[in-house]
């Protein structure tokens, strides 16, 4: 349901918390614990936090670099909308 989503969710055109999106890691700093994904679905980069990739196995984490293709969902995170990365292609 949409009743528990932050207002920010409604400010992103085409944002749907149930849909899986694709994008490319544009920049990241895993030492600091965050990065951004560029996706053709949205006009701005989507933030991701390290905690949203730690459940991946070590092979997937090793493939995590700038330019990597990812599949993600949007979640209501600690600082607004975040990407929950599902896989690295």
mmCIF file with all atom_site columns, C-alpha atoms in Angstrom:
data_model
loop_
_atom_site.group_PDB
_atom_site.id
_atom_site.type_symbol
_atom_site.label_atom_id
_atom_site.label_alt_id
_atom_site.label_comp_id
_atom_site.label_asym_id
_atom_site.label_entity_id
_atom_site.label_seq_id
_atom_site.pdbx_PDB_ins_code
_atom_site.Cartn_x
_atom_site.Cartn_y
_atom_site.Cartn_z
_atom_site.occupancy
_atom_site.B_iso_or_equiv
_atom_site.pdbx_formal_charge
_atom_site.auth_seq_id
_atom_site.auth_comp_id
_atom_site.auth_asym_id
_atom_site.auth_atom_id
_atom_site.pdbx_PDB_model_num
ATOM 1  C CA . UNK A 1 1  ? 0.000  0.000   0.000   1.00 0.00 ? 1  UNK A CA 1
ATOM 2  C CA . UNK A 1 2  ? 1.056  3.593   -0.429  1.00 0.00 ? 2  UNK A CA 1
ATOM 3  C CA . UNK A 1 3  ? -0.171 4.806   2.944   1.00 0.00 ? 3  UNK A CA 1
ATOM 4  C CA . UNK A 1 4  ? 3.181  4.194   4.684   1.00 0.00 ? 4  UNK A CA 1
ATOM 5  C CA . UNK A 1 5  ? 5.418  5.773   2.029   1.00 0.00 ? 5  UNK A CA 1
ATOM 6  C CA . UNK A 1 6  ? 7.164  9.079   2.561   1.00 0.00 ? 6  UNK A CA 1
ATOM 7  C CA . UNK A 1 7  ? 6.082  12.143  0.611   1.00 0.00 ? 7  UNK A CA 1
ATOM 8  C CA . UNK A 1 8  ? 9.339  11.962  -1.335  1.00 0.00 ? 8  UNK A CA 1
ATOM 9  C CA . UNK A 1 9  ? 8.094  8.795   -3.057  1.00 0.00 ? 9  UNK A CA 1
ATOM 10 C CA . UNK A 1 10 ? 5.349  10.805  -4.692  1.00 0.00 ? 10 UNK A CA 1
ATOM 11 C CA . UNK A 1 11 ? 7.774  13.503  -5.857  1.00 0.00 ? 11 UNK A CA 1
ATOM 12 C CA . UNK A 1 12 ? 9.734  11.103  -8.080  1.00 0.00 ? 12 UNK A CA 1
ATOM 13 C CA . UNK A 1 13 ? 7.972  10.685  -11.435 1.00 0.00 ? 13 UNK A CA 1
ATOM 14 C CA . UNK A 1 14 ? 7.128  7.041   -12.220 1.00 0.00 ? 14 UNK A CA 1
ATOM 15 C CA . UNK A 1 15 ? 8.343  5.762   -8.831  1.00 0.00 ? 15 UNK A CA 1
ATOM 16 C CA . UNK A 1 16 ? 6.690  2.487   -7.899  1.00 0.00 ? 16 UNK A CA 1
ATOM 17 C CA . UNK A 1 17 ? 7.866  0.541   -4.826  1.00 0.00 ? 17 UNK A CA 1
ATOM 18 C CA . UNK A 1 18 ? 6.656  -2.730  -6.372  1.00 0.00 ? 18 UNK A CA 1
ATOM 19 C CA . UNK A 1 19 ? 8.546  -2.451  -9.659  1.00 0.00 ? 19 UNK A CA 1
ATOM 20 C CA . UNK A 1 20 ? 12.075 -3.689  -10.420 1.00 0.00 ? 20 UNK A CA 1
ATOM 21 C CA . UNK A 1 21 ? 14.233 -1.125  -12.238 1.00 0.00 ? 21 UNK A CA 1
ATOM 22 C CA . UNK A 1 22 ? 17.559 -1.316  -14.035 1.00 0.00 ? 22 UNK A CA 1
ATOM 23 C CA . UNK A 1 23 ? 20.447 1.099   -13.831 1.00 0.00 ? 23 UNK A CA 1
ATOM 24 C CA . UNK A 1 24 ? 24.197 1.596   -13.769 1.00 0.00 ? 24 UNK A CA 1
ATOM 25 C CA . UNK A 1 25 ? 26.350 2.372   -10.756 1.00 0.00 ? 25 UNK A CA 1
ATOM 26 C CA . UNK A 1 26 ? 27.524 5.889   -11.486 1.00 0.00 ? 26 UNK A CA 1
ATOM 27 C CA . UNK A 1 27 ? 29.621 6.537   -8.423  1.00 0.00 ? 27 UNK A CA 1
ATOM 28 C CA . UNK A 1 28 ? 30.160 4.983   -5.033  1.00 0.00 ? 28 UNK A CA 1
ATOM 29 C CA . UNK A 1 29 ? 32.288 5.006   -1.962  1.00 0.00 ? 29 UNK A CA 1
ATOM 30 C CA . UNK A 1 30 ? 31.829 1.704   -0.183  1.00 0.00 ? 30 UNK A CA 1
ATOM 31 C CA . UNK A 1 31 ? 34.353 2.784   2.460   1.00 0.00 ? 31 UNK A CA 1
ATOM 32 C CA . UNK A 1 32 ? 31.871 5.511   3.406   1.00 0.00 ? 32 UNK A CA 1
ATOM 33 C CA . UNK A 1 33 ? 28.961 3.174   2.748   1.00 0.00 ? 33 UNK A CA 1
ATOM 34 C CA . UNK A 1 34 ? 26.978 4.708   -0.098  1.00 0.00 ? 34 UNK A CA 1
ATOM 35 C CA . UNK A 1 35 ? 26.724 5.382   -3.808  1.00 0.00 ? 35 UNK A CA 1
ATOM 36 C CA . UNK A 1 36 ? 24.391 6.397   -6.617  1.00 0.00 ? 36 UNK A CA 1
ATOM 37 C CA . UNK A 1 37 ? 22.696 4.611   -9.497  1.00 0.00 ? 37 UNK A CA 1
ATOM 38 C CA . UNK A 1 38 ? 21.826 6.271   -12.797 1.00 0.00 ? 38 UNK A CA 1
ATOM 39 C CA . UNK A 1 39 ? 18.636 4.919   -14.334 1.00 0.00 ? 39 UNK A CA 1
ATOM 40 C CA . UNK A 1 40 ? 16.733 5.926   -17.460 1.00 0.00 ? 40 UNK A CA 1
ATOM 41 C CA . UNK A 1 41 ? 13.556 5.563   -15.383 1.00 0.00 ? 41 UNK A CA 1
ATOM 42 C CA . UNK A 1 42 ? 14.216 8.645   -13.246 1.00 0.00 ? 42 UNK A CA 1
ATOM 43 C CA . UNK A 1 43 ? 15.476 12.194  -13.842 1.00 0.00 ? 43 UNK A CA 1
ATOM 44 C CA . UNK A 1 44 ? 17.922 12.031  -10.915 1.00 0.00 ? 44 UNK A CA 1
ATOM 45 C CA . UNK A 1 45 ? 20.410 9.555   -9.494  1.00 0.00 ? 45 UNK A CA 1
ATOM 46 C CA . UNK A 1 46 ? 19.130 7.079   -6.917  1.00 0.00 ? 46 UNK A CA 1
ATOM 47 C CA . UNK A 1 47 ? 21.009 6.759   -3.621  1.00 0.00 ? 47 UNK A CA 1
ATOM 48 C CA . UNK A 1 48 ? 21.957 3.368   -2.205  1.00 0.00 ? 48 UNK A CA 1
ATOM 49 C CA . UNK A 1 49 ? 23.403 2.462   1.184   1.00 0.00 ? 49 UNK A CA 1
ATOM 50 C CA . UNK A 1 50 ? 25.887 -0.305  1.957   1.00 0.00 ? 50 UNK A CA 1
ATOM 51 C CA . UNK A 1 51 ? 23.316 -2.083  4.121   1.00 0.00 ? 51 UNK A CA 1
ATOM 52 C CA . UNK A 1 52 ? 21.263 -2.690  0.989   1.00 0.00 ? 52 UNK A CA 1
ATOM 53 C CA . UNK A 1 53 ? 23.992 -4.806  -0.622  1.00 0.00 ? 53 UNK A CA 1
ATOM 54 C CA . UNK A 1 54 ? 25.500 -6.635  2.358   1.00 0.00 ? 54 UNK A CA 1
ATOM 55 C CA . UNK A 1 55 ? 23.091 -9.547  1.896   1.00 0.00 ? 55 UNK A CA 1
ATOM 56 C CA . UNK A 1 56 ? 24.756 -10.312 -1.458  1.00 0.00 ? 56 UNK A CA 1
ATOM 57 C CA . UNK A 1 57 ? 27.356 -13.045 -1.645  1.00 0.00 ? 57 UNK A CA 1
ATOM 58 C CA . UNK A 1 58 ? 31.033 -12.109 -1.911  1.00 0.00 ? 58 UNK A CA 1
ATOM 59 C CA . UNK A 1 59 ? 31.130 -12.760 -5.684  1.00 0.00 ? 59 UNK A CA 1
ATOM 60 C CA . UNK A 1 60 ? 28.343 -10.244 -6.253  1.00 0.00 ? 60 UNK A CA 1
ATOM 61 C CA . UNK A 1 61 ? 29.964 -7.722  -3.920  1.00 0.00 ? 61 UNK A CA 1
ATOM 62 C CA . UNK A 1 62 ? 33.275 -8.070  -5.797  1.00 0.00 ? 62 UNK A CA 1
ATOM 63 C CA . UNK A 1 63 ? 31.470 -7.179  -9.061  1.00 0.00 ? 63 UNK A CA 1
ATOM 64 C CA . UNK A 1 64 ? 30.225 -3.978  -7.466  1.00 0.00 ? 64 UNK A CA 1
ATOM 65 C CA . UNK A 1 65 ? 32.035 -1.201  -9.298  1.00 0.00 ? 65 UNK A CA 1
ATOM 66 C CA . UNK A 1 66 ? 31.385 1.920   -11.313 1.00 0.00 ? 66 UNK A CA 1
ATOM 67 C CA . UNK A 1 67 ? 29.590 1.027   -14.549 1.00 0.00 ? 67 UNK A CA 1
ATOM 68 C CA . UNK A 1 68 ? 28.122 -2.242  -13.242 1.00 0.00 ? 68 UNK A CA 1
ATOM 69 C CA . UNK A 1 69 ? 24.547 -2.949  -14.364 1.00 0.00 ? 69 UNK A CA 1
ATOM 70 C CA . UNK A 1 70 ? 22.151 -3.478  -11.456 1.00 0.00 ? 70 UNK A CA 1
ATOM 71 C CA . UNK A 1 71 ? 18.520 -4.360  -10.843 1.00 0.00 ? 71 UNK A CA 1
ATOM 72 C CA . UNK A 1 72 ? 16.907 -2.595  -7.914  1.00 0.00 ? 72 UNK A CA 1
ATOM 73 C CA . UNK A 1 73 ? 13.696 -1.668  -6.155  1.00 0.00 ? 73 UNK A CA 1
ATOM 74 C CA . UNK A 1 74 ? 12.920 1.632   -4.504  1.00 0.00 ? 74 UNK A CA 1
ATOM 75 C CA . UNK A 1 75 ? 12.495 1.589   -0.746  1.00 0.00 ? 75 UNK A CA 1
ATOM 76 C CA . UNK A 1 76 ? 11.683 4.198   1.862   1.00 0.00 ? 76 UNK A CA 1
ATOM 77 C CA . UNK A 1 77 ? 15.087 4.456   3.541   1.00 0.00 ? 77 UNK A CA 1
ATOM 78 C CA . UNK A 1 78 ? 16.557 6.348   6.468   1.00 0.00 ? 78 UNK A CA 1
ATOM 79 C CA . UNK A 1 79 ? 17.229 9.471   4.415   1.00 0.00 ? 79 UNK A CA 1
ATOM 80 C CA . UNK A 1 80 ? 14.384 9.232   1.923   1.00 0.00 ? 80 UNK A CA 1
ATOM 81 C CA . UNK A 1 81 ? 14.150 7.109   -1.181  1.00 0.00 ? 81 UNK A CA 1
ATOM 82 C CA . UNK A 1 82 ? 16.901 4.511   -1.595  1.00 0.00 ? 82 UNK A CA 1
ATOM 83 C CA . UNK A 1 83 ? 17.683 1.699   -3.994  1.00 0.00 ? 83 UNK A CA 1
ATOM 84 C CA . UNK A 1 84 ? 17.597 -1.834  -2.633  1.00 0.00 ? 84 UNK A CA 1
ATOM 85 C CA . UNK A 1 85 ? 19.898 -3.597  -5.052  1.00 0.00 ? 85 UNK A CA 1
ATOM 86 C CA . UNK A 1 86 ? 18.606 -7.022  -6.036  1.00 0.00 ? 86 UNK A CA 1
ATOM 87 C CA . UNK A 1 87 ? 21.310 -8.186  -8.429  1.00 0.00 ? 87 UNK A CA 1
ATOM 88 C CA . UNK A 1 88 ? 24.374 -7.184  -10.401 1.00 0.00 ? 88 UNK A CA 1
ATOM 89 C CA . UNK A 1 89 ? 24.385 -8.186  -14.052 1.00 0.00 ? 89 UNK A CA 1
#
